[in-house]
Amino acid sequence: ASPLAGKPSDYKVDEKLTPKEAVTTYNNFYEFGVNKEDPSQNAGSFKPTPWSIKVDGLVGKPKEFGLDELMKMSLEDRTYRMRCVEGWSMVIPWIGFPLSAILDQVEPQGSAKYVSFETVVRPEEMPGQKGFFQPLPWPYVEGLRLDEARNPLTILAVGLYGETLPNQNGAPIRLVVPWKYGFKSIKSIVKISLVEKQPQTTWKNSNAREYGFYSNVNPAVDHPRWSQATEQRIGEGGLFGSNRHPTLPFNGYADQVASLYAGMDLKANY
Amino acid sequence: MATFPALPRRYHSASIWGLYIVGLCPAAWYFYQASTGGLGFNPVKEFEHVIGIWALRFIIATLAITPLRDLATINWVRYRRALGLIAFYYVLIHFAVYLLLDLQLNFGAVGSDIVRRPYITIGFGCLLMLIPLAVTSNNWSIRKLGHGWIKLHKLIYLIAAGGALHYVLAVKSVTLVPFIHVALIALLLAYRSVRKPIMDRKRARKNLGQPARAAR
């Protein structure tokens, strides 16, 4: 990771940052293994450069964005809460730019209703993608509704803590959607497509009862195997001081995003 | 078949006490790790999980005693009670971590977990079923219960199957480590269903062999 600076922005939560060491060693990135320490231990040989993202589908101007061009976008500091579906959370200072900035460049057509995303497949650099017992089918895919994708909170992150993204955090470029469970924020993106129908998403395909397309953070809707009412802030407390925080609707971003779901049954559309 | 070097009788009792000490070492080690930052940034969960996996390992060891004696002529039956009890202690620690450190005595949450989440229902059921086994693990109960003791202790098969299911349902995806544990339990339980024919054949061969040797 090399130094990277973003412009200050108003998008920041006034809570204690999760220590950088925790942010970079406690990760879910199954392409590098299923244990929390696996990504930081196994991502050393991953090559985040050169890189490009192909943006296609229902767009007026399909385009392949090189990493240099993406790094020259107007980068901002964004300090967001991150809530994992597993019941833990962090506060992370990201550096990135609104996803809408590149969507605007490709000119989505009127028929485009959703955005789908795809992670790189490189078994030779990502040990979780080879051998028996691969935890998920690859590539990892995710999706958003177009209005969710265009919300100003939705960013493509290229750095954290004043540096370019470490490999284990989704180098060189990843999505961050702070009001949804962490698995929606797909890492190491190589492809973005504008589509008409709700796209396939990896965890929903794997277990639709437990992981929905929307996956908005919602303390009132339990995961079938655990309550989502509270969360463990990573790096706070130890073995005996595990002080759980109450989980907030839309992870505390209800003011900015609740209107996206006006009239929707959030229990059915979990 | 090579015979396993037998431990002199006078060391039997000491070796059983040694097994208790060695068996509880992982718990002590991970407790030390968890309280000094060695288990990463979510020590409660890590500690809870690793203790649960060790409980399964001791259940696997308990189930392995019979096939070891049948098939490899290694008689470690004297260690079976200790292995079973150590498994019980790990299950107790696993539950205590969940109750005290994870949910911090939020009994409402514990109750709703047990009622509404099948993998926790199953895990809790296994803990309950282990209690009568642990309570009747002493020599007095064995004498007192007679044949009923053997029947009662067959519950370990259900507990082992439940423990394996609890593990599989608790993980997000079944990778190598859960697979190995579950496969071993499945294998050891499946052995029970073929044990009788195997032993009958062994006994028959032995009976045939004896007079032949005597005639020579």
Coordinates of C-alpha atoms in Angstrom, one line a residue:
Chain A
A1 CA 0.0 0.0 0.0
S2 CA 1.3 3.5 -0.9
P3 CA 0.2 6.8 0.6
L4 CA -3.0 8.2 -0.8
A5 CA -4.9 11.4 0.1
G6 CA -8.6 12.3 -0.3
K7 CA -10.4 15.6 0.1
P8 CA -12.2 16.0 3.4
S9 CA -15.9 15.4 3.0
D10 CA -19.0 15.7 5.2
Y11 CA -19.5 12.0 5.0
K12 CA -18.0 10.9 8.3
V13 CA -19.3 9.3 11.4
D14 CA -18.2 10.7 14.7
E15 CA -17.2 7.4 16.3
K16 CA -13.9 6.0 17.3
L17 CA -12.1 4.5 14.3
T18 CA -11.5 0.8 14.4
P19 CA -7.7 0.3 14.7
K20 CA -6.0 -0.1 11.3
E21 CA -4.5 -3.4 12.3
A22 CA -8.0 -4.8 13.0
V23 CA -9.3 -3.4 9.7
T24 CA -6.5 -5.1 7.8
T25 CA -6.3 -8.4 9.6
Y26 CA -9.9 -9.3 10.5
N27 CA -11.4 -9.8 7.1
N28 CA -14.0 -11.8 5.2
F29 CA -12.6 -12.3 1.7
Y30 CA -13.3 -16.0 0.9
E31 CA -11.1 -15.8 -2.3
F32 CA -8.2 -15.9 0.1
G33 CA -9.7 -18.4 2.7
V34 CA -12.6 -18.5 5.1
N35 CA -10.9 -17.6 8.4
K36 CA -10.7 -14.0 9.4
E37 CA -6.8 -14.0 9.3
D38 CA -6.6 -15.8 6.0
P39 CA -6.9 -12.8 3.7
S40 CA -4.1 -10.9 5.4
Q41 CA -1.9 -14.0 5.4
N42 CA -2.7 -15.3 1.9
A43 CA -3.1 -12.1 -0.2
G44 CA 0.6 -11.3 -0.4
S45 CA 1.1 -12.6 -4.0
F46 CA -2.1 -11.0 -5.3
K47 CA -1.2 -8.4 -8.0
P48 CA -3.6 -5.4 -7.9
T49 CA -1.8 -3.7 -10.8
P50 CA -2.3 -3.4 -13.7
W51 CA -6.0 -3.3 -13.4
S52 CA -9.1 -2.2 -15.2
I53 CA -12.9 -2.3 -14.8
K54 CA -15.1 -3.0 -17.8
V55 CA -18.4 -1.2 -17.6
D56 CA -21.0 -2.5 -20.1
G57 CA -24.6 -3.6 -20.5
L58 CA -27.5 -1.2 -21.0
V59 CA -25.3 1.9 -21.4
G60 CA -24.8 4.5 -24.2
K61 CA -21.0 4.5 -23.9
P62 CA -19.5 1.2 -22.7
K63 CA -16.0 1.8 -21.4
E64 CA -13.0 0.1 -19.8
F65 CA -11.6 2.2 -17.0
G66 CA -7.9 1.8 -16.3
L67 CA -6.8 2.0 -12.7
D68 CA -4.8 5.2 -13.4
E69 CA -7.9 6.9 -14.6
L70 CA -9.9 5.7 -11.5
M71 CA -7.2 6.9 -9.2
K72 CA -7.5 10.4 -10.8
M73 CA -11.2 10.7 -9.9
S74 CA -12.0 13.2 -7.3
L75 CA -11.1 11.2 -4.2
E76 CA -12.8 11.9 -0.9
D77 CA -12.3 10.8 2.7
R78 CA -15.3 8.8 3.8
T79 CA -15.5 7.5 7.3
Y80 CA -18.3 4.9 7.4
R81 CA -19.7 2.3 9.8
M82 CA -19.3 -1.2 8.4
R83 CA -21.7 -3.8 9.7
C84 CA -21.1 -7.5 8.9
V85 CA -24.0 -9.8 8.6
E86 CA -22.2 -12.0 11.1
G87 CA -22.9 -9.5 13.9
W88 CA -19.7 -7.5 14.1
S89 CA -18.9 -4.0 13.0
M90 CA -16.1 -1.5 12.4
V91 CA -15.6 2.2 11.7
I92 CA -13.4 2.6 8.7
P93 CA -11.8 5.7 7.0
W94 CA -12.2 4.9 3.3
I95 CA -10.8 6.9 0.4
G96 CA -12.9 6.8 -2.7
F97 CA -15.3 8.4 -5.1
P98 CA -19.1 8.1 -5.7
L99 CA -20.0 5.2 -8.0
S100 CA -22.3 7.6 -9.8
A101 CA -19.2 9.4 -11.2
I102 CA -18.5 6.4 -13.5
L103 CA -22.1 5.6 -14.1
D104 CA -22.6 9.1 -15.4
Q105 CA -19.7 8.6 -17.8
V106 CA -21.2 5.5 -19.4
E107 CA -24.7 7.0 -19.7
P108 CA -27.1 4.2 -18.5
Q109 CA -30.1 3.7 -20.8
G110 CA -33.7 4.1 -19.6
S111 CA -34.1 0.3 -19.5
A112 CA -31.3 -0.1 -17.0
K113 CA -32.7 -0.8 -13.5
Y114 CA -29.9 -2.6 -11.8
V115 CA -26.1 -2.7 -11.6
S116 CA -24.2 -5.9 -11.3
F117 CA -20.7 -6.3 -10.1
E118 CA -18.1 -9.1 -10.5
T119 CA -14.8 -9.9 -8.6
V120 CA -11.7 -11.1 -10.3
V121 CA -11.0 -14.8 -10.7
R122 CA -7.3 -15.7 -10.3
P123 CA -6.9 -19.1 -8.7
E124 CA -3.1 -18.9 -9.0
E125 CA -3.1 -15.8 -6.8
M126 CA -6.2 -16.5 -4.7
P127 CA -5.9 -19.8 -2.8
G128 CA -9.6 -19.9 -1.9
Q129 CA -10.4 -20.2 -5.6
K130 CA -8.6 -23.5 -6.1
G131 CA -8.6 -27.1 -4.7
F132 CA -11.4 -29.1 -3.2
F133 CA -13.9 -27.5 -0.8
Q134 CA -14.1 -24.1 -2.4
P135 CA -16.5 -22.2 -0.1
L136 CA -18.4 -20.4 -2.9
P137 CA -18.7 -20.5 -6.7
W138 CA -16.6 -17.9 -8.5
P139 CA -16.7 -15.2 -9.6
Y140 CA -18.2 -13.5 -6.6
V141 CA -21.1 -11.4 -7.9
E142 CA -23.1 -8.7 -6.3
G143 CA -25.8 -6.2 -7.4
L144 CA -27.6 -3.0 -6.5
R145 CA -30.7 -1.3 -7.7
L146 CA -29.7 1.6 -10.0
D147 CA -31.0 4.2 -7.5
E148 CA -29.1 2.6 -4.7
A149 CA -26.0 2.6 -6.8
R150 CA -26.4 6.3 -7.5
N151 CA -27.0 7.3 -3.9
P152 CA -24.2 9.6 -2.9
L153 CA -23.2 7.3 0.0
T154 CA -22.3 4.5 -2.4
I155 CA -18.6 4.7 -3.3
L156 CA -15.9 2.9 -5.0
A157 CA -13.1 2.8 -2.5
V158 CA -9.4 2.8 -3.6
G159 CA -7.9 3.3 -0.2
L160 CA -8.2 3.3 3.6
Y161 CA -6.3 5.0 6.5
G162 CA -4.4 7.3 4.1
E163 CA -3.1 4.5 1.9
T164 CA -4.1 2.6 -1.2
L165 CA -6.2 -0.5 -0.4
P166 CA -4.3 -3.5 1.1
N167 CA -4.9 -6.7 -1.0
Q168 CA -7.0 -8.3 1.8
N169 CA -9.4 -5.3 1.8
G170 CA -10.2 -5.6 -1.9
A171 CA -7.4 -4.0 -3.8
P172 CA -7.2 -2.2 -6.0
I173 CA -10.9 -1.1 -6.0
R174 CA -14.0 -2.2 -4.2
L175 CA -17.5 -1.1 -3.5
V176 CA -18.6 0.4 -0.2
V177 CA -22.4 0.5 0.5
P178 CA -22.5 1.5 4.2
W179 CA -26.2 0.9 4.9
K180 CA -26.0 -2.7 3.8
Y181 CA -24.3 -5.8 5.3
G182 CA -20.7 -6.0 4.4
F183 CA -20.9 -8.8 1.9
K184 CA -22.8 -6.4 -0.5
S185 CA -19.6 -4.3 -0.7
I186 CA -17.9 -6.5 -3.3
K187 CA -14.1 -6.5 -3.5
S188 CA -11.5 -6.4 -6.3
I189 CA -14.0 -5.5 -9.0
V190 CA -13.3 -6.2 -12.7
K191 CA -16.7 -5.8 -14.2
I192 CA -19.8 -3.6 -13.8
S193 CA -22.9 -4.1 -15.9
L194 CA -26.1 -2.2 -16.2
V195 CA -29.0 -4.6 -16.5
E196 CA -32.7 -4.7 -16.6
K197 CA -33.5 -7.6 -14.2
Q198 CA -32.3 -8.1 -10.6
P199 CA -28.9 -9.6 -11.0
Q200 CA -27.5 -12.8 -9.4
T201 CA -25.8 -12.3 -6.1
T202 CA -23.4 -14.9 -4.6
W203 CA -24.6 -15.2 -1.1
K204 CA -28.3 -15.2 -2.1
N205 CA -27.5 -18.0 -4.6
S206 CA -25.7 -19.9 -1.8
N207 CA -28.5 -19.5 0.8
A208 CA -31.5 -17.4 -0.2
R209 CA -33.2 -17.9 3.1
E210 CA -30.3 -16.3 5.0
Y211 CA -29.0 -13.7 2.6
G212 CA -31.4 -11.5 0.6
F213 CA -30.8 -9.2 -2.4
Y214 CA -31.3 -6.0 -0.4
S215 CA -29.5 -7.0 2.8
N216 CA -30.1 -3.6 4.3
V217 CA -28.8 -3.5 7.9
N218 CA -31.9 -4.0 10.0
P219 CA -32.0 -4.8 13.7
A220 CA -35.7 -5.8 13.4
V221 CA -35.0 -8.6 10.9
D222 CA -33.0 -11.5 12.4
H223 CA -30.7 -13.6 10.4
P224 CA -32.2 -17.1 10.7
R225 CA -29.3 -18.2 12.8
W226 CA -28.7 -15.1 15.0
S227 CA -30.2 -11.9 16.1
Q228 CA -29.2 -8.7 14.3
A229 CA -30.3 -6.5 17.2
T230 CA -26.8 -5.8 18.4
E231 CA -23.3 -5.9 17.1
Q232 CA -19.8 -6.4 18.4
R233 CA -17.4 -3.5 17.6
I234 CA -14.2 -5.1 16.5
G235 CA -11.2 -4.0 18.5
E236 CA -13.3 -2.8 21.5
G237 CA -13.2 -4.8 24.7
G238 CA -11.4 -8.1 25.0
L239 CA -12.5 -11.6 26.1
F240 CA -14.4 -10.2 29.1
G241 CA -15.4 -6.7 27.9
S242 CA -17.4 -7.6 24.8
N243 CA -19.7 -4.7 24.9
R244 CA -22.3 -5.0 22.2
H245 CA -23.7 -1.9 20.5
P246 CA -27.3 -1.7 19.4
T247 CA -27.6 -2.0 15.7
L248 CA -29.2 0.9 13.9
P249 CA -31.7 0.7 11.1
F250 CA -29.8 1.1 7.8
N251 CA -26.7 1.1 9.9
G252 CA -27.4 4.6 11.0
Y253 CA -27.9 6.0 7.5
A254 CA -31.7 6.0 7.5
D255 CA -31.9 9.8 6.9
Q256 CA -30.0 9.4 3.6
V257 CA -31.4 6.1 2.3
A258 CA -34.8 5.1 4.0
S259 CA -36.7 7.0 1.2
L260 CA -35.2 4.5 -1.3
Y261 CA -37.4 1.8 0.2
A262 CA -40.6 3.8 0.8
G263 CA -43.6 1.5 0.8
M264 CA -41.5 -1.7 0.7
D265 CA -41.9 -4.5 3.2
L266 CA -38.4 -4.7 4.5
K267 CA -39.1 -8.0 6.3
A268 CA -40.0 -9.7 2.9
N269 CA -37.3 -7.8 1.1
Y270 CA -34.5 -8.6 3.5
Chain B
M1 CA -0.6 -57.4 12.9
A2 CA 1.9 -55.6 15.0
T3 CA 0.9 -55.4 18.6
F4 CA 0.9 -52.1 20.4
P5 CA 3.4 -52.0 23.3
A6 CA 1.3 -52.4 26.4
L7 CA 1.6 -49.9 29.3
P8 CA 2.6 -51.7 32.5
R9 CA -0.4 -52.0 34.8
R10 CA 1.1 -49.9 37.5
Y11 CA 1.0 -46.8 35.3
H12 CA -2.6 -47.1 34.2
S13 CA -4.1 -44.9 36.8
A14 CA -1.4 -42.2 36.4
S15 CA -1.8 -42.3 32.6
I16 CA -5.5 -41.6 33.0
W17 CA -4.9 -38.6 35.3
G18 CA -2.3 -37.5 32.7
L19 CA -4.9 -37.7 30.0
Y20 CA -7.2 -35.3 32.0
I21 CA -4.3 -32.8 32.3
V22 CA -3.2 -33.1 28.7
G23 CA -6.9 -33.0 27.5
L24 CA -7.6 -29.8 29.3
C25 CA -4.4 -28.1 28.0
P26 CA -6.0 -26.8 24.7
A27 CA -8.7 -25.1 26.8
A28 CA -6.1 -23.5 29.1
W29 CA -3.9 -22.5 26.1
Y30 CA -6.8 -20.9 24.1
F31 CA -8.1 -19.1 27.2
Y32 CA -4.6 -17.6 27.7
Q33 CA -4.5 -16.7 24.0
A34 CA -7.9 -15.2 24.0
S35 CA -7.3 -13.1 27.1
T36 CA -3.9 -11.7 25.9
G37 CA -4.9 -10.8 22.3
G38 CA -3.6 -13.9 20.7
L39 CA -6.9 -14.9 19.1
G40 CA -7.3 -11.7 17.0
F41 CA -9.8 -9.0 17.2
N42 CA -13.0 -10.9 18.1
P43 CA -11.6 -13.1 20.9
V44 CA -15.0 -14.2 22.3
K45 CA -16.2 -15.7 19.1
E46 CA -12.8 -17.3 18.3
F47 CA -12.6 -18.8 21.8
E48 CA -16.2 -20.1 21.6
H49 CA -15.6 -21.7 18.2
V50 CA -12.2 -23.3 19.0
I51 CA -13.6 -24.8 22.3
G52 CA -16.6 -26.2 20.4
I53 CA -14.3 -27.9 17.8
W54 CA -12.2 -29.4 20.7
A55 CA -15.4 -30.8 22.2
L56 CA -16.1 -32.6 18.9
R57 CA -12.5 -33.9 18.8
F58 CA -12.9 -35.5 22.2
I59 CA -16.2 -37.0 21.2
I60 CA -14.4 -38.4 18.1
A61 CA -11.7 -39.9 20.4
T62 CA -14.3 -41.4 22.7
L63 CA -16.0 -43.1 19.7
A64 CA -12.7 -44.3 18.3
I65 CA -11.9 -46.5 21.4
T66 CA -14.1 -49.4 20.3
P67 CA -13.0 -49.7 16.6
L68 CA -9.4 -49.3 17.8
R69 CA -9.8 -52.4 20.0
D70 CA -11.8 -54.3 17.4
L71 CA -9.7 -53.7 14.4
A72 CA -6.2 -52.7 15.6
T73 CA -6.3 -54.7 18.9
I74 CA -5.3 -51.5 20.8
N75 CA -7.2 -51.7 24.1
W76 CA -7.6 -48.2 25.4
V77 CA -11.0 -48.8 27.0
R78 CA -9.5 -47.5 30.3
Y79 CA -9.3 -44.0 28.8
R80 CA -12.8 -43.9 27.4
R81 CA -14.4 -42.4 30.5
A82 CA -11.8 -39.7 30.7
L83 CA -12.2 -38.8 27.0
G84 CA -16.0 -38.7 27.3
L85 CA -15.8 -36.5 30.4
I86 CA -13.2 -34.2 28.9
A87 CA -15.6 -33.8 25.9
F88 CA -18.4 -32.9 28.4
Y89 CA -16.1 -30.3 30.0
Y90 CA -15.4 -28.7 26.6
V91 CA -19.1 -28.6 25.8
L92 CA -19.7 -26.9 29.2
I93 CA -17.0 -24.4 28.6
H94 CA -18.4 -23.8 25.0
F95 CA -21.8 -23.1 26.5
A96 CA -20.4 -21.0 29.3
V97 CA -18.5 -18.8 26.9
Y98 CA -21.7 -18.3 24.8
L99 CA -23.8 -17.6 27.9
L100 CA -21.4 -15.4 29.9
L101 CA -19.0 -13.8 27.5
D102 CA -20.9 -13.7 24.2
L103 CA -24.5 -13.0 25.3
Q104 CA -23.4 -11.7 28.8
L105 CA -26.2 -13.5 30.6
N106 CA -28.9 -12.0 28.4
F107 CA -31.3 -14.9 29.2
G108 CA -34.0 -13.6 26.8
A109 CA -31.6 -13.8 23.9
V110 CA -30.4 -17.3 25.0
G111 CA -34.0 -18.5 25.3
S112 CA -35.0 -17.2 21.9
D113 CA -31.8 -18.6 20.4
I114 CA -32.6 -22.1 21.8
V115 CA -36.2 -21.9 20.6
R116 CA -35.8 -20.3 17.2
R117 CA -32.4 -21.4 15.9
P118 CA -32.2 -25.1 15.0
Y119 CA -28.4 -25.3 15.3
I120 CA -28.5 -23.9 18.8
T121 CA -31.5 -26.1 19.7
I122 CA -29.5 -29.1 18.6
G123 CA -26.4 -28.0 20.4
F124 CA -28.3 -27.3 23.6
G125 CA -30.0 -30.7 23.3
C126 CA -26.6 -32.3 23.1
L127 CA -25.4 -30.5 26.3
L128 CA -28.6 -31.7 28.1
M129 CA -28.1 -35.3 26.9
L130 CA -24.4 -35.3 28.0
I131 CA -25.4 -34.5 31.6
P132 CA -26.9 -37.9 32.5
L133 CA -23.9 -39.6 30.9
A134 CA -21.4 -37.5 32.9
V135 CA -23.4 -38.0 36.1
T136 CA -23.4 -41.8 35.6
S137 CA -19.8 -42.1 34.6
N138 CA -18.7 -43.4 38.0
N139 CA -18.1 -47.1 38.9
W140 CA -21.0 -47.1 41.4
S141 CA -23.5 -46.1 38.6
I142 CA -22.1 -48.7 36.3
R143 CA -22.7 -51.4 38.9
K144 CA -26.1 -50.0 40.0
L145 CA -27.5 -49.6 36.5
G146 CA -26.1 -52.8 35.0
H147 CA -27.4 -53.4 31.5
G148 CA -29.3 -50.1 31.6
W149 CA -26.0 -48.3 31.9
I150 CA -24.9 -49.6 28.5
K151 CA -28.3 -48.6 27.0
L152 CA -28.1 -45.1 28.5
H153 CA -24.6 -44.5 27.3
K154 CA -25.6 -45.3 23.7
L155 CA -26.9 -41.7 23.8
I156 CA -23.4 -40.7 22.9
Y157 CA -24.2 -41.8 19.3
L158 CA -27.1 -39.3 19.1
I159 CA -24.9 -36.7 20.8
A160 CA -22.1 -37.2 18.3
A161 CA -24.5 -36.9 15.4
G162 CA -26.1 -33.8 16.9
G163 CA -22.7 -32.2 17.6
A164 CA -21.7 -32.8 13.9
L165 CA -25.0 -31.3 12.7
H166 CA -24.6 -28.3 15.1
Y167 CA -21.2 -27.6 13.6
V168 CA -22.3 -27.9 10.0
L169 CA -25.3 -25.7 10.5
A170 CA -23.2 -23.1 12.4
V171 CA -20.6 -22.5 9.6
K172 CA -21.3 -20.3 6.6
S173 CA -19.9 -22.9 4.2
V174 CA -18.6 -26.4 4.8
T175 CA -14.9 -26.3 4.1
L176 CA -12.1 -28.7 4.8
V177 CA -11.9 -28.5 8.6
P178 CA -15.7 -29.0 9.3
F179 CA -15.7 -31.7 6.6
I180 CA -12.9 -33.7 8.3
H181 CA -14.6 -33.6 11.7
V182 CA -18.1 -34.5 10.4
A183 CA -16.6 -37.3 8.2
L184 CA -14.8 -38.9 11.1
I185 CA -18.0 -38.8 13.2
A186 CA -20.0 -40.3 10.3
L187 CA -17.4 -43.0 9.8
L188 CA -17.3 -43.9 13.5
L189 CA -21.1 -44.0 13.8
A190 CA -21.3 -46.1 10.6
Y191 CA -18.9 -48.6 12.1
R192 CA -21.4 -49.4 14.8
S193 CA -23.8 -50.7 12.2
V194 CA -21.3 -53.1 10.7
R195 CA -19.6 -54.0 13.9
K196 CA -21.6 -57.1 14.7
P197 CA -20.9 -58.9 11.4
I198 CA -17.2 -58.0 11.5
M199 CA -16.9 -59.3 15.1
D200 CA -18.8 -62.4 14.3
R201 CA -16.5 -63.2 11.4
K202 CA -13.4 -62.5 13.5
R203 CA -14.7 -64.8 16.3
A204 CA -15.6 -67.5 13.8
R205 CA -12.1 -67.4 12.3
K206 CA -10.5 -67.5 15.7
N207 CA -12.6 -70.5 16.7
L208 CA -11.7 -72.3 13.5
G209 CA -8.0 -71.5 14.0
Q210 CA -7.8 -72.8 17.5
P211 CA -8.5 -76.6 17.0
A212 CA -6.4 -76.6 13.8
R213 CA -3.4 -75.3 15.8
A214 CA -4.1 -77.7 18.6
A215 CA -4.0 -80.6 16.2
R216 CA -0.6 -79.7 14.8

